[in-house]
Amino acid sequence: MRDDFKNEVTIDFSKAEKRHELEKAIKEVEDSFETKYPLVIAGDHILSGEYIKSVNPSNIDEVVGYVAKGSIEMAERAIQAGEMSFKYWGNLSGCERARYLYALSSVFKRRRVELVATMMIEAGKTWPEADGEVAEAIDFIEYYAREAERLDEGEDLVRLPDEDNEIIYRPLGVGVSIPPWNFSLSILTGTTIGPVAAGNTVVLKPASATPVIAAKFMEMVEEAGFPDGVINFLPGSGSEIGDYLVTHPKIHFVAFTGSKEVGIHIYEEAAKVRPGQAHLKKTVIEMGGKDAIIVDSTADLDLAARGIVESAFGFQGQKCSACSRAILIDDIYDEMVERIVYLTSKLEVGDPRGLTVDMGPVIDDSGCKKILGYIEIGKDEGELIYGGYKIDTNGYFIMPTIFKDVDLEAKIAQEEIFGPVLSIIRAGDFKDALNIANNTAYGLTGSVYSRNRDHLERARREFDVGNLYFNRVCTGAMVGVHPFGGFKLSGTDAKSGSHDYLKYFLQPKVISEKF
Ligand code: NAP
Ligand code: MG
């Protein structure tokens, strides 16, 4: 096995030469507006009658593309295609499968700038956010390829004098990958390529807000030469075809990332054994967050303020790991509020194609309305001290918004808003701060800024989240470095980007031979 995994280095598009490459790629994506993309089942390209329209959230008159929309009948075909191709794919060695992944990684690298430009336009990401995401997608492929190779090595068992024992990991069969729109390439790649690296086949149902980048992923899968039917591309509405896929008796696993409501629904539905089903489905369900950053008086306050602003407003707060609660201890409260507001006031909001922009639009009309609804609620629950409105343009731009003096039980301190809204909460002391931080149904990420060793040690034990950071932002987990997943109602904590991940899509088999 190769042990040379290294995280992909991001591109610095602030350099003139790189910036020109990006500008060219943006132009090319614009020239391809309104292209029609097919769904792909067993290698067949199907341009069905209905399409999902992908709109640029920075300018809703621009249609990034139309992607063919799958029906229940197509879903059935896709599952059958996955079942057929599993007979071949499931019996390849890990090393053989890994070679397809390395091929896919090189296609990603060749098309990298195009992928960055596509997400800037389809998802409203700034270039550093979009490029970081492409790097993460490549990391998932490279990391899981090495994991597939590692599977071939097996694991040691105790050997008896006259008996040989081995443990092997067998893939499950055909399953479903259901990613969200907010990491429309990296999570999609992880939840699809992880199970595939383990020897399974997949029906991929991408998020409806970002189908064009998903269609490009499928183009790259084909360019890399994956056998037909190993990955079947089935865009379509979650509410129309989601249940059919999840409840289907031939489906063996569901790899889902998205909201708490949909995640819990899938978890419940996948647990029922239906007629014709002779197995229990495995589920990897990663859901939302209400992530907090705690700052105490020993912290580097400048670093802490920068960390809060970056974590709260990066990608417009539309990250599961975004900081939506800043919990500040009384003695530094006022000074920190001032610093946070000052740094926020420097953020430039606009179309990410203007390459100096710090914050783009939120994803779509319903996201925008939901966020503005929470801002209205917040006006009764705390003091609005910055932002609080939508900018009047042809896109979904919401100002970074800060409320202070928010009660720990307030709606805006409890519910995932998934937008650029930060609630600042006052804590009496560090113990109080930890109690406030843990006082939600979620447990995804969190961060503590402190130089007090006792506080940090206490947080290690008591801060109830899957990914805890000290003296740094609570976003930006890297594959292999920060395996990712949450506690409580943030999910099954399957830790993507870790040695554990592929095992969720495998079943161990022990074989003992007596001599
Ligand atoms: P979402 O509305 O739950 O949708 C996620 C996916 O589920 C989409 O592909 C959606 O399809 C599909 N879906 C909807 N209803 C379904 C059903 N009944 N059966 C099967 N699939 C169904 O979430 P989102 O708005 O895309 O993403 C944002 C959420 O993801 C936030 O809560 C965020 O915190 C969470 N998230 C978590 C992590 C993590 O690692 N824990 C990472 C990123 C994001 P349609 O698009 O067609 O509706
Ligand atoms: Mg859109």
XYZ file of C-alpha atoms and ligand atoms in Angstrom:
564
model
C 0.000 0.000 0.000
C 1.083 3.546 -0.678
C 1.570 5.490 2.511
C 2.282 8.727 0.699
C -1.067 10.464 1.187
C -0.711 14.227 1.275
C -3.460 16.796 1.342
C -3.867 18.623 -1.940
C -2.369 22.105 -1.885
C -4.818 24.929 -2.647
C -4.224 27.284 -5.575
C -3.471 30.934 -4.865
C -5.702 32.694 -7.360
C -4.592 36.076 -6.078
C -1.453 35.552 -8.224
C -1.936 37.214 -11.615
C -1.177 34.145 -13.698
C -3.528 31.909 -11.710
C -6.187 34.602 -11.683
C -6.124 34.720 -15.480
C -6.674 30.974 -15.586
C -9.652 31.361 -13.302
C -11.095 34.257 -15.299
C -10.839 32.154 -18.442
C -12.577 29.234 -16.721
C -15.374 31.524 -15.476
C -15.888 32.726 -19.053
C -16.035 29.116 -20.263
C -18.646 28.198 -17.659
C -20.683 31.252 -18.718
C -20.389 30.204 -22.363
C -21.822 26.806 -21.420
C -24.887 28.243 -19.626
C -28.138 26.395 -20.367
C -26.372 23.171 -21.431
C -28.451 20.039 -20.890
C -26.850 17.248 -18.848
C -28.080 13.631 -18.859
C -28.768 11.203 -16.090
C -26.587 8.132 -16.439
C -27.772 4.589 -15.719
C -25.604 1.570 -16.573
C -23.610 3.826 -18.884
C -26.706 4.975 -20.818
C -27.080 8.724 -21.126
C -30.715 9.608 -20.695
C -32.066 13.024 -21.513
C -35.552 12.573 -20.134
C -38.462 14.949 -20.590
C -38.140 16.822 -17.324
C -35.189 18.904 -16.155
C -33.904 20.435 -12.952
C -33.034 24.066 -13.638
C -29.833 25.227 -11.952
C -29.904 28.958 -11.327
C -26.966 31.196 -10.406
C -27.801 32.519 -6.912
C -25.796 35.708 -7.632
C -27.964 36.501 -10.650
C -31.158 34.552 -10.982
C -31.487 35.373 -14.691
C -28.517 33.106 -15.413
C -29.287 29.423 -15.882
C -26.136 27.433 -15.194
C -27.625 24.352 -16.837
C -30.509 21.918 -17.070
C -30.019 18.459 -15.639
C -32.287 15.546 -16.551
C -34.623 14.644 -13.718
C -35.074 11.030 -12.627
C -38.448 9.382 -12.041
C -39.372 6.377 -9.900
C -39.053 4.191 -12.994
C -35.512 5.491 -13.566
C -34.730 4.914 -9.874
C -35.728 1.258 -10.274
C -33.499 0.937 -13.353
C -30.599 2.547 -11.511
C -30.906 0.127 -8.585
C -30.991 -2.824 -10.981
C -27.926 -1.488 -12.799
C -26.104 -1.207 -9.476
C -27.081 -4.745 -8.561
C -25.788 -6.113 -11.883
C -22.481 -4.284 -11.794
C -21.885 -5.304 -8.164
C -21.263 -8.872 -9.347
C -18.153 -7.636 -11.113
C -17.063 -4.654 -9.040
C -17.561 -6.366 -5.677
C -15.123 -9.088 -6.644
C -12.224 -6.882 -7.701
C -9.344 -6.535 -5.294
C -8.908 -3.279 -3.420
C -5.794 -2.534 -5.480
C -7.703 -2.969 -8.725
C -10.452 -0.631 -7.563
C -7.911 1.882 -6.289
C -6.501 2.275 -9.811
C -9.885 3.598 -10.995
C -9.791 6.088 -8.129
C -6.295 7.283 -9.007
C -7.498 7.743 -12.594
C -10.439 9.793 -11.299
C -8.131 11.914 -9.180
C -6.080 12.838 -12.246
C -9.200 13.844 -14.162
C -10.176 16.078 -11.225
C -6.723 17.675 -11.271
C -6.929 18.313 -15.027
C -10.372 19.929 -14.722
C -9.659 21.639 -11.430
C -10.064 25.290 -12.395
C -13.260 24.534 -14.319
C -14.658 22.877 -11.156
C -13.725 25.914 -9.071
C -15.430 28.277 -11.531
C -18.529 26.067 -11.725
C -19.035 26.136 -7.960
C -18.396 29.882 -7.787
C -21.301 30.344 -10.172
C -23.674 27.503 -9.264
C -23.238 27.584 -5.461
C -22.084 31.197 -4.912
C -18.699 30.244 -3.429
C -15.759 32.609 -3.328
C -12.637 31.263 -5.018
C -10.847 30.226 -1.827
C -13.965 28.333 -0.662
C -14.487 26.707 -4.069
C -10.832 25.771 -4.505
C -10.637 24.398 -0.963
C -13.594 22.233 -1.808
C -12.047 20.814 -4.986
C -8.886 20.066 -3.001
C -10.978 18.227 -0.409
C -12.741 16.172 -3.093
C -9.358 15.107 -4.503
C -8.230 14.253 -0.960
C -11.226 11.953 -0.456
C -10.428 10.087 -3.676
C -6.713 9.739 -2.922
C -7.321 8.770 0.708
C -10.033 6.201 0.029
C -7.951 4.684 -2.785
C -5.237 3.958 -0.237
C -7.850 2.580 2.148
C -9.056 0.186 -0.580
C -5.476 -1.001 -1.003
C -5.133 -1.451 2.728
C -8.209 -3.698 2.782
C -6.334 -6.256 0.674
C -3.776 -6.667 3.421
C -6.398 -7.988 5.835
C -5.879 -8.001 9.569
C -4.013 -10.285 11.937
C -5.935 -12.791 14.019
C -4.516 -15.117 16.662
C -3.277 -18.276 14.905
C -3.966 -21.632 16.523
C -1.430 -24.461 16.102
C -3.616 -26.472 13.713
C -6.015 -23.857 12.449
C -5.742 -20.988 10.023
C -7.940 -17.950 10.657
C -8.562 -14.897 8.564
C -10.834 -11.889 8.601
C -11.854 -10.337 5.324
C -14.105 -7.374 4.630
C -16.840 -7.964 2.072
C -18.786 -5.183 0.376
C -22.548 -5.006 0.920
C -24.099 -4.488 -2.517
C -25.841 -1.561 -4.146
C -26.566 1.495 -1.997
C -27.557 5.146 -2.254
C -25.459 8.283 -1.902
C -27.461 11.402 -0.990
C -25.263 14.502 -0.536
C -26.269 18.111 0.277
C -25.783 21.195 -1.912
C -23.421 23.075 0.401
C -20.403 20.911 -0.373
C -21.842 19.939 -3.721
C -18.605 18.376 -4.959
C -16.535 17.292 -1.954
C -19.230 15.603 0.136
C -20.789 14.142 -3.005
C -17.395 12.685 -3.887
C -16.832 11.335 -0.371
C -20.240 9.700 0.088
C -20.062 8.157 -3.384
C -16.418 7.184 -3.747
C -16.071 5.876 -0.167
C -18.611 3.049 -0.627
C -17.371 2.417 -4.188
C -13.758 2.097 -2.997
C -15.018 -0.520 -0.539
C -16.455 -2.570 -3.432
C -20.070 -1.449 -3.479
C -22.046 0.093 -6.304
C -24.011 3.286 -5.926
C -27.044 5.197 -7.061
C -26.056 8.842 -6.647
C -28.897 11.282 -6.044
C -27.319 14.751 -5.928
C -28.879 17.785 -4.234
C -31.326 19.608 -6.496
C -29.821 23.081 -5.928
C -26.439 22.090 -7.405
C -26.975 19.488 -10.126
C -24.487 20.840 -12.690
C -21.357 20.263 -10.593
C -22.800 16.808 -9.856
C -23.224 16.163 -13.597
C -19.576 17.153 -14.071
C -18.582 14.672 -11.370
C -20.365 11.989 -13.395
C -18.593 13.097 -16.580
C -15.289 12.673 -14.740
C -16.281 9.206 -13.476
C -16.853 8.228 -17.100
C -13.633 9.890 -18.255
C -11.760 7.869 -15.622
C -13.161 4.686 -17.195
C -15.233 3.273 -14.339
C -17.252 0.249 -15.509
C -20.874 1.011 -16.418
C -23.326 0.751 -13.558
C -20.824 1.095 -10.703
C -21.978 4.690 -10.222
C -25.436 5.542 -11.540
C -26.317 9.213 -11.708
C -29.918 9.914 -10.759
C -30.706 13.583 -10.140
C -34.244 14.200 -8.948
C -36.286 15.647 -6.155
C -35.543 14.151 -2.749
C -39.181 14.261 -1.805
C -40.240 12.502 -5.029
C -37.668 9.714 -5.448
C -35.824 9.765 -2.093
C -38.182 7.457 -0.245
C -38.291 5.014 -3.134
C -34.510 4.671 -3.065
C -34.159 4.497 0.714
C -36.980 1.996 1.259
C -36.129 -0.271 -1.672
C -35.520 -3.868 -0.485
C -32.464 -4.246 -2.720
C -30.695 -1.206 -1.272
C -28.017 -2.212 1.248
C -26.837 1.112 2.608
C -27.542 4.831 2.592
C -24.742 7.406 2.773
C -26.551 10.654 3.551
C -25.419 14.136 4.497
C -27.970 16.903 4.960
C -30.491 18.325 7.375
C -31.598 16.834 10.700
C -35.212 16.489 9.560
C -34.413 14.547 6.377
C -31.635 12.577 8.089
C -33.878 11.329 10.879
C -36.583 10.425 8.364
C -34.100 8.382 6.302
C -32.717 6.697 9.432
C -36.207 5.585 10.457
C -37.250 4.427 6.986
C -34.023 2.534 6.359
C -34.481 0.629 9.623
C -37.671 -1.112 8.449
C -37.206 -4.530 6.836
C -39.510 -4.767 3.843
C -40.830 -7.729 1.822
C -38.086 -9.206 -0.348
C -35.323 -7.813 1.870
C -32.969 -10.265 3.551
C -30.545 -7.885 5.242
C -30.421 -4.903 7.577
C -29.501 -1.640 5.864
C -26.499 0.254 7.087
C -26.822 4.009 7.375
C -24.287 6.781 7.561
C -26.323 9.872 8.408
C -24.465 13.162 8.899
C -26.653 16.130 9.792
C -26.639 19.739 10.931
C -24.919 21.764 13.630
C -25.326 24.712 15.980
C -21.634 25.156 16.516
C -20.175 27.381 19.205
C -16.888 29.165 19.810
C -16.028 29.943 23.438
C -13.609 32.749 24.289
C -12.176 33.347 27.762
C -10.133 36.260 29.099
C -6.778 34.512 28.659
C -7.310 34.182 24.891
C -5.583 36.097 22.131
C -8.632 38.268 21.496
C -7.555 39.393 18.053
C -7.082 35.795 16.908
C -10.398 34.823 18.502
C -12.330 37.618 16.797
C -10.840 36.714 13.426
C -11.638 33.037 14.032
C -15.262 33.794 14.931
C -15.834 36.024 11.901
C -14.242 33.545 9.513
C -16.144 30.589 11.012
C -19.468 32.449 11.095
C -19.454 34.063 7.662
C -17.289 31.817 5.442
C -19.549 30.584 2.613
C -22.255 32.816 4.083
C -22.561 30.613 7.181
C -23.880 27.749 5.051
C -21.583 25.117 6.537
C -22.599 22.416 8.974
C -19.486 23.467 10.895
C -20.210 27.226 10.795
C -19.961 29.120 14.079
C -23.490 30.283 14.788
C -22.951 30.966 18.503
C -20.119 33.000 20.031
C -20.038 32.371 23.774
C -18.016 35.109 25.428
C -17.094 35.276 29.084
C -18.307 38.331 30.878
C -14.992 40.142 31.453
C -14.086 40.284 27.744
C -17.645 40.413 26.361
C -17.849 44.069 25.342
C -14.356 44.231 23.917
C -14.902 41.062 21.873
C -18.271 42.249 20.538
C -16.597 45.415 19.316
C -13.800 43.480 17.605
C -16.226 41.049 15.944
C -18.409 43.855 14.591
C -15.383 45.783 13.330
C -13.982 42.810 11.403
C -17.423 41.957 10.016
C -17.855 45.508 8.734
C -14.780 44.959 6.525
C -16.349 42.027 4.657
C -17.239 42.648 1.021
C -20.503 41.003 -0.048
C -21.161 40.409 -3.736
C -20.971 38.162 -6.796
C -17.937 35.899 -6.236
C -16.886 36.486 -9.859
C -15.634 39.823 -8.549
C -12.573 38.077 -7.220
C -12.023 40.273 -4.156
C -15.401 39.395 -2.657
C -15.465 37.765 0.827
C -19.091 36.647 0.919
C -21.371 35.589 -1.933
C -25.115 34.920 -2.059
C -27.082 32.332 -0.102
C -28.157 29.356 -2.133
C -31.719 30.013 -3.244
C -35.050 31.670 -2.623
C -36.220 29.267 0.068
C -32.864 29.458 1.894
C -33.014 33.247 1.694
C -36.580 33.408 3.068
C -35.761 31.005 5.882
C -32.726 33.067 6.942
C -34.642 36.361 6.787
C -37.381 34.710 8.891
C -34.818 33.871 11.577
C -33.479 37.431 11.434
C -37.008 38.697 12.189
C -37.291 36.249 15.114
C -33.864 37.367 16.324
C -34.993 40.987 16.557
C -37.251 39.920 19.434
C -34.692 37.601 20.980
C -31.552 39.720 21.060
C -30.121 43.056 19.993
C -29.378 43.352 16.281
C -25.986 45.070 16.104
C -24.931 44.464 12.501
C -26.533 43.643 9.132
C -29.981 42.093 9.279
C -31.204 42.619 5.703
C -31.085 41.359 2.133
C -29.253 43.535 -0.368
C -31.604 44.717 -3.103
C -30.188 43.048 -6.246
C -30.936 40.215 -8.601
C -29.291 37.689 -6.278
C -29.740 36.250 -2.808
C -27.282 38.440 -0.927
C -27.832 38.730 2.814
C -25.616 40.967 4.917
C -23.549 39.259 7.623
C -25.777 39.610 10.651
C -24.911 39.777 14.355
C -27.175 39.644 17.385
C -25.815 40.215 20.878
C -27.239 39.456 24.336
C -29.001 36.357 23.027
C -30.485 33.987 25.596
C -29.195 30.419 25.502
C -32.731 29.097 24.967
C -33.617 31.545 22.175
C -34.636 30.049 18.824
C -31.655 31.712 17.128
C -29.400 30.043 19.740
C -31.006 26.626 19.291
C -32.030 26.071 15.660
C -29.754 25.707 12.659
C -30.228 28.845 10.531
C -27.717 27.889 7.839
C -26.959 31.452 6.852
C -24.784 34.422 7.850
C -26.299 34.963 11.289
C -24.233 34.962 14.466
C -25.727 34.920 17.976
C -23.513 36.257 20.739
C -24.216 34.854 24.196
C -22.795 36.025 27.515
C -21.371 33.468 29.972
C -20.550 34.068 33.658
C -17.498 31.800 33.740
C -15.929 28.943 31.814
C -18.143 26.277 33.371
C -21.200 28.287 32.395
C -19.773 28.697 28.862
C -19.430 24.915 28.459
C -22.982 24.370 29.695
C -24.290 26.879 27.178
C -22.221 25.309 24.386
C -23.636 21.841 25.152
C -27.201 23.068 25.497
C -28.462 22.146 21.992
C -29.602 18.967 20.251
C -26.552 19.152 17.995
C -22.923 18.225 18.650
C -20.909 18.760 15.488
C -17.989 21.183 15.876
C -16.826 23.635 18.497
C -13.836 25.725 19.363
C -12.259 27.248 22.450
C -9.921 30.238 22.417
C -7.959 30.177 25.691
C -4.458 30.005 27.099
C -5.705 28.444 30.324
C -4.585 24.801 30.423
C -7.290 23.809 32.932
C -9.976 25.232 30.680
C -8.647 23.407 27.625
C -8.388 20.092 29.488
C -11.891 20.505 30.820
C -13.212 21.245 27.321
C -11.481 18.091 26.000
C -13.613 16.046 28.380
C -16.847 17.993 28.507
C -17.402 19.892 25.231
C -19.768 17.420 23.612
C -18.920 17.599 19.900
C -17.405 15.296 17.296
C -14.811 17.841 16.136
C -13.305 20.102 18.779
C -10.710 22.747 18.000
C -8.579 24.956 20.232
C -7.323 28.412 19.272
C -8.434 28.055 15.667
C -11.551 28.223 13.515
C -14.229 25.547 13.913
C -14.492 24.975 10.132
C -12.160 23.601 7.466
C -11.650 19.957 8.477
C -9.030 18.252 6.308
C -9.183 14.662 5.080
C -6.948 12.372 7.142
C -6.031 15.259 9.450
C -9.413 16.039 11.019
C -11.698 13.023 10.427
C -15.161 14.554 10.428
C -18.544 13.764 11.998
C -20.812 14.878 14.812
C -22.316 13.698 18.099
C -25.962 13.814 19.240
C -28.409 14.817 16.492
C -25.532 15.898 14.271
C -25.259 12.334 13.070
C -23.803 8.850 13.174
C -20.287 10.270 13.535
C -18.924 7.981 10.821
C -15.804 10.156 10.552
C -15.324 10.783 6.860
C -11.674 11.020 5.873
C -10.554 8.459 8.445
C -9.416 4.825 8.521
C -12.858 3.970 9.939
C -14.968 5.272 7.073
C -14.879 2.446 4.524
C -15.799 -0.083 7.194
C -19.285 1.397 7.413
C -19.850 0.000 3.933
C -18.352 -3.435 4.553
C -19.133 -6.553 6.504
C -16.347 -8.503 8.178
C -16.219 -12.235 7.528
C -14.086 -14.625 9.555
C -12.940 -17.850 7.925
C -11.366 -20.631 9.980
C -9.758 -23.701 8.413
C -8.751 -26.662 10.518
C -5.703 -28.624 9.304
P -31.421 18.489 2.924
O -32.512 19.384 2.536
O -31.631 17.553 4.058
O -31.045 17.647 1.618
C -29.954 16.757 1.581
C -30.196 15.750 0.482
O -31.314 14.922 0.828
C -30.542 16.372 -0.862
O -29.950 15.608 -1.879
C -32.059 16.234 -0.888
O -32.596 16.244 -2.170
C -32.224 14.888 -0.241
N -33.565 14.590 0.255
C -34.553 15.452 0.621
N -35.636 14.760 1.050
C -35.345 13.441 0.944
C -36.040 12.224 1.243
N -37.278 12.216 1.730
N -35.410 11.058 1.021
C -34.158 11.036 0.537
N -33.446 12.145 0.231
C -34.030 13.333 0.447
O -30.089 19.299 3.268
P -29.414 20.447 2.391
O -30.232 21.683 2.496
O -29.080 19.940 1.030
O -28.027 20.641 3.150
C -27.863 21.434 4.272
C -27.849 20.591 5.532
O -26.790 19.651 5.479
C -27.575 21.417 6.774
O -28.403 20.969 7.817
C -26.126 21.106 7.091
O -25.746 21.291 8.422
C -26.040 19.673 6.684
N -24.656 19.252 6.449
C -24.061 18.385 7.338
C -22.737 18.003 7.154
C -22.064 17.048 8.079
O -20.999 16.533 7.740
N -22.617 16.755 9.250
C -22.022 18.513 6.065
C -22.664 19.395 5.186
C -23.982 19.748 5.386
P -33.215 17.618 -2.800
O -32.089 18.541 -2.922
O -33.785 17.153 -4.095
O -34.264 18.076 -1.822
Mg -28.930 27.315 -7.818
